PDB file of C-alpha atoms in Angstrom:
ATOM      1  CA  MET A 425       0.150  -0.167   0.296  1.00 62.00           C
ATOM      2  CA  ASP A 426       1.220   3.874  -0.843  1.00 80.00           C
ATOM      3  CA  SER A 427       1.581   5.341   2.493  1.00 86.00           C
ATOM      4  CA  ARG A 428       2.555   8.605   0.579  1.00 91.00           C
ATOM      5  CA  LEU A 429      -0.709   8.623  -1.193  1.00 94.00           C
ATOM      6  CA  ILE A 430      -2.500   7.939   2.066  1.00 95.00           C
ATOM      7  CA  GLY A 431      -0.900  10.411   3.877  1.00 95.00           C
ATOM      8  CA  ASP A 432      -1.659  12.677   0.957  1.00 96.00           C
ATOM      9  CA  ALA A 433      -5.268  12.050   1.047  1.00 96.00           C
ATOM     10  CA  HIS A 434      -5.343  13.105   4.839  1.00 96.00           C
ATOM     11  CA  GLU A 435      -4.015  16.299   3.946  1.00 96.00           C
ATOM     12  CA  PHE A 436      -6.102  16.894   1.230  1.00 95.00           C
ATOM     13  CA  ILE A 437      -9.301  16.227   3.316  1.00 96.00           C
ATOM     14  CA  LYS A 438      -7.934  18.146   6.039  1.00 94.00           C
ATOM     15  CA  HIS A 439      -7.977  21.269   3.968  1.00 93.00           C
ATOM     16  CA  VAL A 440     -11.137  20.307   2.069  1.00 92.00           C
ATOM     17  CA  PHE A 441     -13.151  20.300   5.837  1.00 90.00           C
ATOM     18  CA  ALA A 442     -11.182  22.975   7.456  1.00 87.00           C
ATOM     19  CA  ASN A 443     -14.265  25.160   8.171  1.00 82.00           C
ATOM     20  CA  ASP A 444     -16.916  22.611   8.628  1.00 74.00           C
ATOM     21  CA  HIS A 445     -18.940  22.220  11.965  1.00 71.00           C
ATOM     22  CA  SER A 446     -21.723  20.191  10.622  1.00 67.00           C
ATOM     23  CA  GLY A 447     -20.657  17.019  11.672  1.00 69.00           C
ATOM     24  CA  HIS A 448     -18.886  16.021   8.486  1.00 77.00           C
ATOM     25  CA  ASP A 449     -15.752  17.461   9.236  1.00 88.00           C
ATOM     26  CA  TYR A 450     -12.065  15.914   8.845  1.00 93.00           C
ATOM     27  CA  PHE A 451     -12.493  14.108  11.871  1.00 94.00           C
ATOM     28  CA  HIS A 452     -15.486  12.108  10.872  1.00 94.00           C
ATOM     29  CA  SER A 453     -13.543  11.314   7.675  1.00 96.00           C
ATOM     30  CA  LEU A 454     -10.872  10.265   9.861  1.00 96.00           C
ATOM     31  CA  ARG A 455     -13.282   8.232  12.064  1.00 97.00           C
ATOM     32  CA  VAL A 456     -14.596   6.696   9.131  1.00 97.00           C
ATOM     33  CA  TRP A 457     -11.155   5.369   7.515  1.00 98.00           C
ATOM     34  CA  ARG A 458     -10.569   3.866  11.092  1.00 98.00           C
ATOM     35  CA  LEU A 459     -13.409   1.998  11.180  1.00 98.00           C
ATOM     36  CA  ALA A 460     -13.220   1.168   7.235  1.00 98.00           C
ATOM     37  CA  THR A 461      -9.827   0.027   7.848  1.00 98.00           C
ATOM     38  CA  ARG A 462     -10.607  -2.588  10.760  1.00 97.00           C
ATOM     39  CA  ILE A 463     -13.951  -3.899   8.735  1.00 98.00           C
ATOM     40  CA  ALA A 464     -11.907  -4.571   5.303  1.00 97.00           C
ATOM     41  CA  ARG A 465      -9.087  -6.518   7.763  1.00 97.00           C
ATOM     42  CA  GLN A 466     -12.038  -8.687   8.876  1.00 96.00           C
ATOM     43  CA  GLU A 467     -13.482  -9.013   5.441  1.00 94.00           C
ATOM     44  CA  ASN A 468     -10.355  -9.614   3.429  1.00 95.00           C
ATOM     45  CA  ALA A 469     -11.008  -6.482   1.221  1.00 97.00           C
ATOM     46  CA  ASP A 470      -8.535  -4.552  -0.858  1.00 96.00           C
ATOM     47  CA  LEU A 471      -7.140  -2.246   1.807  1.00 96.00           C
ATOM     48  CA  GLU A 472      -5.808   0.680  -0.331  1.00 96.00           C
ATOM     49  CA  THR A 473      -9.476   1.020  -2.263  1.00 97.00           C
ATOM     50  CA  VAL A 474     -11.087   0.938   1.221  1.00 97.00           C
ATOM     51  CA  GLN A 475      -8.967   3.535   2.842  1.00 97.00           C
ATOM     52  CA  LEU A 476      -8.689   6.089  -0.153  1.00 98.00           C
ATOM     53  CA  ALA A 477     -12.459   5.903  -0.824  1.00 97.00           C
ATOM     54  CA  ALA A 478     -13.261   6.317   3.496  1.00 98.00           C
ATOM     55  CA  LEU A 479     -11.016   9.201   3.173  1.00 97.00           C
ATOM     56  CA  LEU A 480     -12.622  10.944   0.299  1.00 97.00           C
ATOM     57  CA  HIS A 481     -15.995   9.817   0.670  1.00 94.00           C
ATOM     58  CA  ASP A 482     -17.778  13.116   1.611  1.00 92.00           C
ATOM     59  CA  VAL A 483     -15.334  15.682  -0.636  1.00 92.00           C
ATOM     60  CA  ASP A 484     -17.745  15.980  -3.038  1.00 86.00           C
ATOM     61  CA  ASP A 485     -21.051  15.403  -1.221  1.00 82.00           C
ATOM     62  CA  ILE A 486     -24.081  17.180  -2.283  1.00 75.00           C
ATOM     63  CA  LYS A 487     -24.706  18.857   0.802  1.00 75.00           C
ATOM     64  CA  LEU A 488     -21.390  19.956   1.226  1.00 74.00           C
ATOM     65  CA  SER A 489     -20.120  20.427  -2.392  1.00 78.00           C
ATOM     66  CA  PRO A 490     -22.741  20.579  -4.795  1.00 80.00           C
ATOM     67  CA  ASP A 491     -20.923  21.997  -7.227  1.00 82.00           C
ATOM     68  CA  THR A 492     -18.228  19.311  -7.518  1.00 83.00           C
ATOM     69  CA  HIS A 493     -21.143  16.205  -6.856  1.00 83.00           C
ATOM     70  CA  GLU A 494     -22.083  15.319  -9.983  1.00 80.00           C
ATOM     71  CA  HIS A 495     -18.837  14.350 -11.574  1.00 86.00           C
ATOM     72  CA  GLN A 496     -17.139  13.415  -8.193  1.00 91.00           C
ATOM     73  CA  LYS A 497     -14.551  16.687  -9.385  1.00 91.00           C
ATOM     74  CA  ARG A 498     -12.389  16.705  -6.080  1.00 93.00           C
ATOM     75  CA  THR A 499     -12.237  12.898  -5.855  1.00 95.00           C
ATOM     76  CA  ASN A 500     -11.049  12.190  -9.619  1.00 94.00           C
ATOM     77  CA  ASP A 501      -8.684  15.379  -9.559  1.00 94.00           C
ATOM     78  CA  PHE A 502      -6.914  14.156  -6.206  1.00 95.00           C
ATOM     79  CA  LEU A 503      -6.974  10.781  -7.570  1.00 96.00           C
ATOM     80  CA  ARG A 504      -5.522  11.323 -10.985  1.00 95.00           C
ATOM     81  CA  SER A 505      -3.097  14.025  -9.855  1.00 95.00           C
ATOM     82  CA  HIS A 506      -1.624  11.340  -7.770  1.00 95.00           C
ATOM     83  CA  GLY A 507      -1.136   8.962 -10.602  1.00 94.00           C
ATOM     84  CA  VAL A 508      -3.976   6.287  -9.483  1.00 95.00           C
ATOM     85  CA  PRO A 509      -4.792   3.803 -12.002  1.00 94.00           C
ATOM     86  CA  GLU A 510      -7.977   4.341 -13.760  1.00 95.00           C
ATOM     87  CA  ASN A 511      -9.350   1.375 -12.643  1.00 95.00           C
ATOM     88  CA  ARG A 512      -8.984   1.887  -8.954  1.00 95.00           C
ATOM     89  CA  THR A 513     -10.480   5.478  -9.493  1.00 96.00           C
ATOM     90  CA  ARG A 514     -13.476   4.289 -10.989  1.00 95.00           C
ATOM     91  CA  ALA A 515     -13.957   1.777  -8.204  1.00 96.00           C
ATOM     92  CA  ILE A 516     -13.243   4.180  -5.704  1.00 96.00           C
ATOM     93  CA  CYS A 517     -15.887   6.812  -7.447  1.00 95.00           C
ATOM     94  CA  GLU A 518     -18.411   3.960  -7.621  1.00 95.00           C
ATOM     95  CA  ILE A 519     -18.405   3.491  -3.658  1.00 95.00           C
ATOM     96  CA  ILE A 520     -18.442   6.728  -2.958  1.00 94.00           C
ATOM     97  CA  SER A 521     -21.789   7.189  -4.974  1.00 91.00           C
ATOM     98  CA  GLU A 522     -23.162   4.179  -3.144  1.00 91.00           C
ATOM     99  CA  VAL A 523     -22.245   5.254   0.515  1.00 90.00           C
ATOM    100  CA  SER A 524     -24.851   7.866   1.539  1.00 82.00           C
ATOM    101  CA  PHE A 525     -27.968   6.869   3.490  1.00 80.00           C
ATOM    102  CA  ALA A 526     -31.099   8.131   1.278  1.00 72.00           C
ATOM    103  CA  GLY A 527     -34.019   6.408   2.933  1.00 69.00           C
ATOM    104  CA  THR A 528     -35.960   3.882   1.356  1.00 66.00           C
ATOM    105  CA  ASP A 529     -33.867   4.323  -2.193  1.00 68.00           C
ATOM    106  CA  SER A 530     -30.713   3.658   0.046  1.00 79.00           C
ATOM    107  CA  VAL A 531     -28.539   0.726  -2.465  1.00 87.00           C
ATOM    108  CA  ILE A 532     -26.175  -1.808  -1.151  1.00 91.00           C
ATOM    109  CA  PRO A 533     -22.840  -1.352  -2.664  1.00 94.00           C
ATOM    110  CA  SER A 534     -22.074  -3.608  -5.207  1.00 90.00           C
ATOM    111  CA  THR A 535     -18.136  -4.554  -3.857  1.00 96.00           C
ATOM    112  CA  VAL A 536     -17.033  -5.879  -0.335  1.00 97.00           C
ATOM    113  CA  GLU A 537     -14.899  -2.505  -0.788  1.00 97.00           C
ATOM    114  CA  GLY A 538     -17.729  -0.352  -0.761  1.00 97.00           C
ATOM    115  CA  GLN A 539     -19.870  -2.333   1.840  1.00 97.00           C
ATOM    116  CA  CYS A 540     -17.047  -1.642   4.085  1.00 98.00           C
ATOM    117  CA  VAL A 541     -17.060   1.882   3.791  1.00 97.00           C
ATOM    118  CA  GLN A 542     -20.880   2.350   3.532  1.00 97.00           C
ATOM    119  CA  ASP A 543     -20.787   0.314   6.919  1.00 97.00           C
ATOM    120  CA  ALA A 544     -18.241   2.555   8.703  1.00 98.00           C
ATOM    121  CA  ASP A 545     -19.763   5.741   7.676  1.00 96.00           C
ATOM    122  CA  ARG A 546     -23.209   4.463   9.273  1.00 96.00           C
ATOM    123  CA  LEU A 547     -21.365   3.241  12.091  1.00 98.00           C
ATOM    124  CA  ASP A 548     -20.205   6.647  12.763  1.00 97.00           C
ATOM    125  CA  ALA A 549     -23.956   8.314  12.790  1.00 96.00           C
ATOM    126  CA  LEU A 550     -24.240   5.459  15.693  1.00 98.00           C
ATOM    127  CA  GLY A 551     -23.207   5.482  19.844  1.00 98.00           C
ATOM    128  CA  ALA A 552     -22.119   8.409  21.654  1.00 98.00           C
ATOM    129  CA  ILE A 553     -20.504   9.956  18.313  1.00 96.00           C
ATOM    130  CA  GLY A 554     -23.555   9.660  16.648  1.00 97.00           C
ATOM    131  CA  ILE A 555     -25.609  11.661  19.591  1.00 97.00           C
ATOM    132  CA  ALA A 556     -22.998  14.724  19.635  1.00 95.00           C
ATOM    133  CA  ARG A 557     -23.196  14.603  15.220  1.00 94.00           C
ATOM    134  CA  THR A 558     -26.394  14.497  15.393  1.00 95.00           C
ATOM    135  CA  PHE A 559     -26.842  17.815  17.530  1.00 95.00           C
ATOM    136  CA  ALA A 560     -24.190  19.530  15.991  1.00 91.00           C
ATOM    137  CA  TYR A 561     -25.996  18.683  12.458  1.00 89.00           C
ATOM    138  CA  GLY A 562     -29.026  19.986  13.734  1.00 92.00           C
ATOM    139  CA  GLY A 563     -27.805  22.989  15.520  1.00 90.00           C
ATOM    140  CA  ASN A 564     -25.708  24.215  12.724  1.00 86.00           C
ATOM    141  CA  HIS A 565     -28.941  24.002  10.208  1.00 86.00           C
ATOM    142  CA  GLY A 566     -31.250  25.324  12.643  1.00 91.00           C
ATOM    143  CA  ARG A 567     -33.159  22.409  13.986  1.00 93.00           C
ATOM    144  CA  PRO A 568     -35.265  22.344  17.256  1.00 95.00           C
ATOM    145  CA  MET A 569     -33.551  19.501  19.733  1.00 97.00           C
ATOM    146  CA  HIS A 570     -37.218  18.164  20.103  1.00 97.00           C
ATOM    147  CA  ASP A 571     -40.922  19.268  19.789  1.00 96.00           C
ATOM    148  CA  PRO A 572     -43.295  17.064  20.805  1.00 95.00           C
ATOM    149  CA  ASP A 573     -45.725  18.274  18.385  1.00 94.00           C
ATOM    150  CA  ILE A 574     -43.946  16.989  15.316  1.00 92.00           C
ATOM    151  CA  ALA A 575     -44.261  13.382  14.752  1.00 91.00           C
ATOM    152  CA  PRO A 576     -41.191  11.523  13.157  1.00 91.00           C
ATOM    153  CA  THR A 577     -42.130  10.456   9.718  1.00 88.00           C
ATOM    154  CA  PRO A 578     -40.412   7.104   8.706  1.00 81.00           C
ATOM    155  CA  ASP A 579     -40.156   5.390   5.377  1.00 80.00           C
ATOM    156  CA  MET A 580     -39.065   8.331   3.474  1.00 79.00           C
ATOM    157  CA  ALA A 581     -37.589   8.491  -0.262  1.00 76.00           C
ATOM    158  CA  ALA A 582     -34.237   9.792  -1.277  1.00 67.00           C
ATOM    159  CA  GLU A 583     -36.012  13.572  -1.966  1.00 72.00           C
ATOM    160  CA  GLU A 584     -38.291  13.117   0.655  1.00 73.00           C
ATOM    161  CA  TYR A 585     -35.551  12.657   3.218  1.00 72.00           C
ATOM    162  CA  HIS A 586     -33.055  15.260   2.003  1.00 72.00           C
ATOM    163  CA  ASN A 587     -35.697  18.026   1.650  1.00 74.00           C
ATOM    164  CA  HIS A 588     -37.231  16.715   5.469  1.00 77.00           C
ATOM    165  CA  LEU A 589     -37.522  19.357   7.991  1.00 81.00           C
ATOM    166  CA  SER A 590     -37.739  17.717  11.270  1.00 89.00           C
ATOM    167  CA  THR A 591     -35.991  18.055  14.899  1.00 96.00           C
ATOM    168  CA  SER A 592     -32.935  16.205  15.713  1.00 96.00           C
ATOM    169  CA  ILE A 593     -34.684  13.602  18.258  1.00 97.00           C
ATOM    170  CA  ASN A 594     -36.709  12.488  15.402  1.00 96.00           C
ATOM    171  CA  HIS A 595     -33.675  12.125  13.126  1.00 95.00           C
ATOM    172  CA  PHE A 596     -32.967   9.346  15.661  1.00 97.00           C
ATOM    173  CA  HIS A 597     -36.302   7.183  14.604  1.00 95.00           C
ATOM    174  CA  GLU A 598     -35.934   8.577  10.693  1.00 93.00           C
ATOM    175  CA  LYS A 599     -32.514   6.937  10.437  1.00 92.00           C
ATOM    176  CA  LEU A 600     -30.275   6.264  13.252  1.00 96.00           C
ATOM    177  CA  PHE A 601     -32.318   3.326  14.903  1.00 96.00           C
ATOM    178  CA  LEU A 602     -32.408   2.071  11.183  1.00 94.00           C
ATOM    179  CA  LEU A 603     -28.814   1.206  10.712  1.00 96.00           C
ATOM    180  CA  THR A 604     -28.057  -1.585  12.361  1.00 97.00           C
ATOM    181  CA  ASP A 605     -30.129  -3.774  10.294  1.00 95.00           C
ATOM    182  CA  LEU A 606     -28.663  -2.180   7.367  1.00 95.00           C
ATOM    183  CA  MET A 607     -25.334  -3.144   8.255  1.00 96.00           C
ATOM    184  CA  ASN A 608     -23.713  -5.425   5.375  1.00 96.00           C
ATOM    185  CA  THR A 609     -20.836  -7.196   7.362  1.00 97.00           C
ATOM    186  CA  GLN A 610     -21.299  -9.268  10.737  1.00 95.00           C
ATOM    187  CA  THR A 611     -18.347  -6.895  12.009  1.00 95.00           C
ATOM    188  CA  ALA A 612     -20.584  -3.720  11.665  1.00 97.00           C
ATOM    189  CA  LYS A 613     -23.466  -5.455  12.948  1.00 97.00           C
ATOM    190  CA  ASN A 614     -21.824  -6.153  16.089  1.00 96.00           C
ATOM    191  CA  ILE A 615     -20.402  -3.096  16.424  1.00 97.00           C
ATOM    192  CA  ALA A 616     -23.485  -1.201  15.618  1.00 98.00           C
ATOM    193  CA  MET A 617     -25.996  -3.408  17.980  1.00 98.00           C
ATOM    194  CA  GLU A 618     -23.758  -2.148  21.163  1.00 98.00           C
ATOM    195  CA  ARG A 619     -23.890   1.906  19.889  1.00 98.00           C
ATOM    196  CA  GLU A 620     -27.712   1.813  18.942  1.00 98.00           C
ATOM    197  CA  ARG A 621     -28.475   0.276  22.279  1.00 98.00           C
ATOM    198  CA  TYR A 622     -26.388   3.067  23.985  1.00 98.00           C
ATOM    199  CA  MET A 623     -28.635   5.647  22.090  1.00 98.00           C
ATOM    200  CA  ARG A 624     -31.840   4.016  22.859  1.00 98.00           C
ATOM    201  CA  GLU A 625     -30.919   4.488  26.543  1.00 98.00           C
ATOM    202  CA  TYR A 626     -29.766   8.211  25.580  1.00 98.00           C
ATOM    203  CA  VAL A 627     -32.961   9.016  24.097  1.00 98.00           C
ATOM    204  CA  ALA A 628     -35.115   7.553  26.478  1.00 98.00           C
ATOM    205  CA  ARG A 629     -33.251   9.479  29.573  1.00 98.00           C
ATOM    206  CA  PHE A 630     -33.629  12.503  26.926  1.00 98.00           C
ATOM    207  CA  LEU A 631     -37.440  12.448  27.029  1.00 98.00           C
ATOM    208  CA  ASP A 632     -37.702  11.654  30.565  1.00 98.00           C
ATOM    209  CA  GLU A 633     -35.554  14.799  31.283  1.00 98.00           C
ATOM    210  CA  TRP A 634     -37.955  16.786  28.937  1.00 97.00           C
ATOM    211  CA  ASP A 635     -41.109  15.507  30.717  1.00 96.00           C
ATOM    212  CA  GLY A 636     -39.240  16.367  34.019  1.00 97.00           C
ATOM    213  CA  VAL A 637     -39.809  12.448  35.331  1.00 94.00           C
ATOM    214  CA  ARG A 638     -36.099  12.417  36.073  1.00 91.00           C
TER     215      ARG A 638
END
């Protein structure tokens, strides 16, 4: 594996996400990279493909970079400028296009490498980090923490999900509590189950405190 290439990818995303405070920052990609590496080793996936896709998976995200999203310009420019072979570049771009959660329109990645990256990205939305990211994203986008008069909306397709205005607590029901069942690898399922238990305990405690029960 080309350690210099991986190092350059780290520096590249650190620059891209320098001013992001939405929960999709440099450290999110770093955590996804670590988890994807862990899963890939268990699944005997191609490690370099997984690591590059994990590091670059958000650089052309439509929410963060709508101008480069359609053609994955930042990803392609970075990989080609580093002499990454065209077949690996295509594989990485395909993984990135399949990673995101899109409600009922979410896809199962076509390769084990893609499954490792998708699982890692979803795992970072769970557990203690997932809770913190939910409220960071909600605050960054003007969402209320909770409103008992706004019910969760389940089973949304991609367009409705991306345009949906809700609360941070509803986000647990609309996405986060669905993720364990959507994990592709057994390694990720095992991690997800423990993280989901922690989140469910937190939400129950939040609602008790909201109602003055505790």
